[in-house]
Tab-separated table of C-alpha atoms in Angstrom:
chain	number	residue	atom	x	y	z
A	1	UNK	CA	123.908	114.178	88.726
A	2	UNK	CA	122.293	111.437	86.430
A	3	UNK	CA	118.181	111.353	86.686
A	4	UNK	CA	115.677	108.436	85.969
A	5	UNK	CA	112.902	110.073	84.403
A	6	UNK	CA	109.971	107.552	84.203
A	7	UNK	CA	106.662	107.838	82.347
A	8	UNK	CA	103.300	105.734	82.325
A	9	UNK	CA	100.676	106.475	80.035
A	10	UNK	CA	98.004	103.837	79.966
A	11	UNK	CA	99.540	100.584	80.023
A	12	UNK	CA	102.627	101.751	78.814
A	13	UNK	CA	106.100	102.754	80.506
A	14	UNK	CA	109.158	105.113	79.208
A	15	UNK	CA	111.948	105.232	81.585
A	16	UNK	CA	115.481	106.819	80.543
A	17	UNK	CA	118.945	107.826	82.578
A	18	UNK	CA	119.805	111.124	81.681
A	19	UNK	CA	121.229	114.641	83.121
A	20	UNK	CA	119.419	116.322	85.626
A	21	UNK	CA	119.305	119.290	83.312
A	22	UNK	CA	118.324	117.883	80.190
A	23	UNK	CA	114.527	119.223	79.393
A	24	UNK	CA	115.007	117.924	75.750
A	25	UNK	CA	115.379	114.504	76.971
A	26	UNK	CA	112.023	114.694	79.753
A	27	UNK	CA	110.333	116.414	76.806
A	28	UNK	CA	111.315	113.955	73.892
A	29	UNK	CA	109.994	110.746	76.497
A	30	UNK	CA	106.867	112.904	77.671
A	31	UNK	CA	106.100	113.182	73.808
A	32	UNK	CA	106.296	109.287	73.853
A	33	UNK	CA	103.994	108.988	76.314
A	34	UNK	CA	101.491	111.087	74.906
A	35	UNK	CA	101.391	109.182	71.572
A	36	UNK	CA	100.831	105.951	73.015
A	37	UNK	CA	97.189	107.052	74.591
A	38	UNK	CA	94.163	105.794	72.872
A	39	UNK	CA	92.246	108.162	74.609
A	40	UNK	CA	92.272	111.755	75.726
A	41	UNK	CA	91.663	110.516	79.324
A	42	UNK	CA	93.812	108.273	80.437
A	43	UNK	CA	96.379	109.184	83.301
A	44	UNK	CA	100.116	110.090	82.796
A	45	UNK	CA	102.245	109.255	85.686
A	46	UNK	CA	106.030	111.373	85.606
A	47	UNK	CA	108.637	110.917	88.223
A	48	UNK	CA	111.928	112.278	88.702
A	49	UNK	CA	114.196	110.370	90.941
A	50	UNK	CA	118.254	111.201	91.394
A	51	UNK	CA	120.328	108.119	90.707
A	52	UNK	CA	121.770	106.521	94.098
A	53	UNK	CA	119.461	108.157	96.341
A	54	UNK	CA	117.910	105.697	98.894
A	55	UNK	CA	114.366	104.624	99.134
A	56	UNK	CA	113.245	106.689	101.840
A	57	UNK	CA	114.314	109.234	100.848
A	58	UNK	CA	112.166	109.128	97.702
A	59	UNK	CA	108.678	110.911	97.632
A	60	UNK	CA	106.064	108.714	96.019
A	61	UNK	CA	105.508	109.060	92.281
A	62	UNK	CA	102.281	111.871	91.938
A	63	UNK	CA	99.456	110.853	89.190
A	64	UNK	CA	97.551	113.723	88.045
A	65	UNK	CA	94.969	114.428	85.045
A	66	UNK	CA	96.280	116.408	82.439
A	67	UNK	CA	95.105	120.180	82.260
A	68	UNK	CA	93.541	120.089	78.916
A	69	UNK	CA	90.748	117.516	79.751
A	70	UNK	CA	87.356	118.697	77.709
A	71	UNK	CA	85.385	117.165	80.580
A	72	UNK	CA	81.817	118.074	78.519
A	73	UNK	CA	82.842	116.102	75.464
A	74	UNK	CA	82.916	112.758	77.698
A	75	UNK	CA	79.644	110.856	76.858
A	76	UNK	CA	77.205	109.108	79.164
A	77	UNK	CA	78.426	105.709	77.970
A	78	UNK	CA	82.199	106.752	78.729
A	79	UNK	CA	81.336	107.861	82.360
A	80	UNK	CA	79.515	104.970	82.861
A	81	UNK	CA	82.516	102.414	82.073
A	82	UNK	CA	84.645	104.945	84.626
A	83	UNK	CA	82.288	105.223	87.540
A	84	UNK	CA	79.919	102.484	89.256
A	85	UNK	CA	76.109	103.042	88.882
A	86	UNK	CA	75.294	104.800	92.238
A	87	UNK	CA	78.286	107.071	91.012
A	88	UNK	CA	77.058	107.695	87.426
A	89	UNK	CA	73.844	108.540	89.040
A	90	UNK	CA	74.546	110.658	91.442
A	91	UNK	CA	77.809	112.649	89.927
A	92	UNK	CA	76.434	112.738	86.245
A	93	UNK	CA	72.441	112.540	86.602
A	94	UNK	CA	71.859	114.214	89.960
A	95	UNK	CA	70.737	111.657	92.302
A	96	UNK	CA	71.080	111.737	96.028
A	97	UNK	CA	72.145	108.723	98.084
A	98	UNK	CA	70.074	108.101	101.186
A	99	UNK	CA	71.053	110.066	104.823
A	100	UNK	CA	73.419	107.966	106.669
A	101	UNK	CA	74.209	105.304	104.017
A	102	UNK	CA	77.524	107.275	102.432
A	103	UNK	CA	81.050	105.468	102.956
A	104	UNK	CA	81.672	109.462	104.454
A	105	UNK	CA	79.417	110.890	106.096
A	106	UNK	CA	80.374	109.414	109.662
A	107	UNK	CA	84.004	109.511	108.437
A	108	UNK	CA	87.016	111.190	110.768
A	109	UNK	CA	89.635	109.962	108.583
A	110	UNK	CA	92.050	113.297	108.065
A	111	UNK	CA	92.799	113.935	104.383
A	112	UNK	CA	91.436	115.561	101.520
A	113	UNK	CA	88.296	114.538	99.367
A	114	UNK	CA	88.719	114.760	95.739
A	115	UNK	CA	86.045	114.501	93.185
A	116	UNK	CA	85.238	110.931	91.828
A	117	UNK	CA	84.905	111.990	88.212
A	118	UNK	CA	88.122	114.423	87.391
A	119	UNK	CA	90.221	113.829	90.625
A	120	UNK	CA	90.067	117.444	91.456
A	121	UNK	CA	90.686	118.091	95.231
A	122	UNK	CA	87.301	119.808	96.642
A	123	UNK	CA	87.004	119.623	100.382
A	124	UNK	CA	89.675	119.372	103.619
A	125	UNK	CA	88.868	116.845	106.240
A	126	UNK	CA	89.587	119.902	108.562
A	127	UNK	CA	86.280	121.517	107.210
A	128	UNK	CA	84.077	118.476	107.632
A	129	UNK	CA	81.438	118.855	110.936
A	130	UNK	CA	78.789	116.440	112.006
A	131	UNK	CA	75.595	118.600	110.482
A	132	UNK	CA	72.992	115.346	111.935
A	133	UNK	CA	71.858	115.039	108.354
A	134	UNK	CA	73.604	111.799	107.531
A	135	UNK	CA	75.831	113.308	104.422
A	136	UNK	CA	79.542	114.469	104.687
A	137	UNK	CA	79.182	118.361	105.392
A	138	UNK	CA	81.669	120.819	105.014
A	139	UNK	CA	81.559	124.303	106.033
A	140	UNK	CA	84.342	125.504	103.314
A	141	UNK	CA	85.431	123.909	99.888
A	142	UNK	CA	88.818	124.186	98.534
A	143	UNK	CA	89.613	127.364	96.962
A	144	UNK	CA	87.316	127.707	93.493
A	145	UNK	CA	86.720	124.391	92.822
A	146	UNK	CA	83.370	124.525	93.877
A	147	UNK	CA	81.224	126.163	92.121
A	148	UNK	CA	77.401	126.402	93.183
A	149	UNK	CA	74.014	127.449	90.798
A	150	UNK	CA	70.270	127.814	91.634
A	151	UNK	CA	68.677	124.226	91.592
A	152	UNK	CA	64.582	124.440	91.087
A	153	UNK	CA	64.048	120.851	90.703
A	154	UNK	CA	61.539	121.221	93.311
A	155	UNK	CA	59.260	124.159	92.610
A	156	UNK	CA	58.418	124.948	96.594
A	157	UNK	CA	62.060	125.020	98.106
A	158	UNK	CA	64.790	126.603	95.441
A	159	UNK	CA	68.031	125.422	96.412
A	160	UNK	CA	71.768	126.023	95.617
A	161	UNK	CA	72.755	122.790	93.701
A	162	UNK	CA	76.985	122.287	94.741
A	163	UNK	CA	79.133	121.060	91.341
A	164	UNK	CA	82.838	120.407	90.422
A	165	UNK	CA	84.036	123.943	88.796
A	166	UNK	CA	86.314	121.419	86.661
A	167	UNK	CA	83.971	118.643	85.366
A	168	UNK	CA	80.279	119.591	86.553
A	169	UNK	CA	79.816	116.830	88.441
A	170	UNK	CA	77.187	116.864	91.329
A	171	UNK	CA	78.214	117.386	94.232
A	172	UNK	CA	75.023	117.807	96.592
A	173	UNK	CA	73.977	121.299	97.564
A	174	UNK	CA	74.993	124.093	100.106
A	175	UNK	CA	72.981	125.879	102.762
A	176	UNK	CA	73.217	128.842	105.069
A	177	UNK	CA	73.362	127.141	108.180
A	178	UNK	CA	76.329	125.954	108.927
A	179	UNK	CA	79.364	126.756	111.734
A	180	UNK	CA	81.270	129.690	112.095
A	181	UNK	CA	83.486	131.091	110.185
A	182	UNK	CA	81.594	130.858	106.911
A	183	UNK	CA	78.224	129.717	107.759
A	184	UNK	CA	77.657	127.191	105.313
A	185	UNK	CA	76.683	123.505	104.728
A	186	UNK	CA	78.356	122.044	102.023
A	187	UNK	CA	75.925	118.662	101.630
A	188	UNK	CA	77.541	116.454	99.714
A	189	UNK	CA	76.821	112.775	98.706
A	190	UNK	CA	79.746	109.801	99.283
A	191	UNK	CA	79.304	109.080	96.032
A	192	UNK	CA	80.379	111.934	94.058
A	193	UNK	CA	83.745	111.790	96.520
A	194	UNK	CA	86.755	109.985	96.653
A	195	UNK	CA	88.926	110.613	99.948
A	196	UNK	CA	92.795	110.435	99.794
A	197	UNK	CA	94.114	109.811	103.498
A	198	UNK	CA	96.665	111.912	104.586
């Protein structure tokens, strides 16, 4: 059965009618695509779809970051074009928005939240709980891609900062009193999130 394969890198597009099974052809246009970025971040967008099929019966094209990303070679000025200022500041420098001011943290909306810097899926909507503090809290991330590390910003209360295990970006920070069945509070800030709607 004839296949459109269909590339986007950047602003640029690579579409070709081949068969199904021919790798050589989705390899030769994915090598295309690669060529044209200018830089090591930029998206690539593939899609698959069989010739003649109808539109509903066609599953949205997926965009996803590609694996190799060197996350801790991206400067401060090149974060700073990608992410707004209360972003920048609170995924790259640290900060912390103010309690109940987040776009999330009154949010019921089912999906998943993803982080704002790499795109990396972090928290279920299922695991989200009202905690009173006025940030998003989660009792349970999404499998390793949270990783946490002793924060002594403040001398007199040690706490356990919350990062993306992919890109290091802050998160907020997780305590032990949260609901059953793991016990913690993941605090995050809106900011450092990005929530895909299921």
């Amino acid at each position: 059965m004839a296949s459109r394969y269909s590339i986007t890198a950047g602003s640029s597009s690579f579409t070709s009618l081949s068969n199904f099974s021919s790798k050589s052809k989705v390899l030769q246009l994915f090598s295309l695509a690669l060529g044209t970025l200018n830089r090591p971040r930029n998206k690539i967008s593939f899609s698959v779809s069989a010739m003649g099929s109808s539109a509903s019966s066609q599953k949205p094209d997926t965009t996803q970051e590609t694996d190799n990303i060197n996350y801790s070679s991206i400067s401060d000025e090149e974060w700073r074009k990608r992410l707004t200022d209360e972003q920048f500041y609170i995924a790259r420098k640290k900060g912390t928005e103010r309690a109940f001011n987040g776009e999330y943290w009154n949010t019921k909306t089912p999906g998943t939240y993803h982080c704002i810097c790499c795109d990396t899926p972090l928290f279920e909507s299922t695991t989200k709980f009202d905690s009173g503090t006025g940030w998003p809290s989660y009792y349970q991330p999404i499998g390793n891609n949270v990783k946490s590390k002793l924060d002594q910003s403040i001398i007199i209360m040690p706490r356990q900062e919350v990062l993306c295990s992919v890109c290091d970006a802050h998160l907020g920070h997780v305590f032990d009193d949260g609901p059953p069945p793991t016990g913690k509070r993941y605090c995050i800030n809106s900011a450092s999130l990005k929530l895909k709607p299921k």
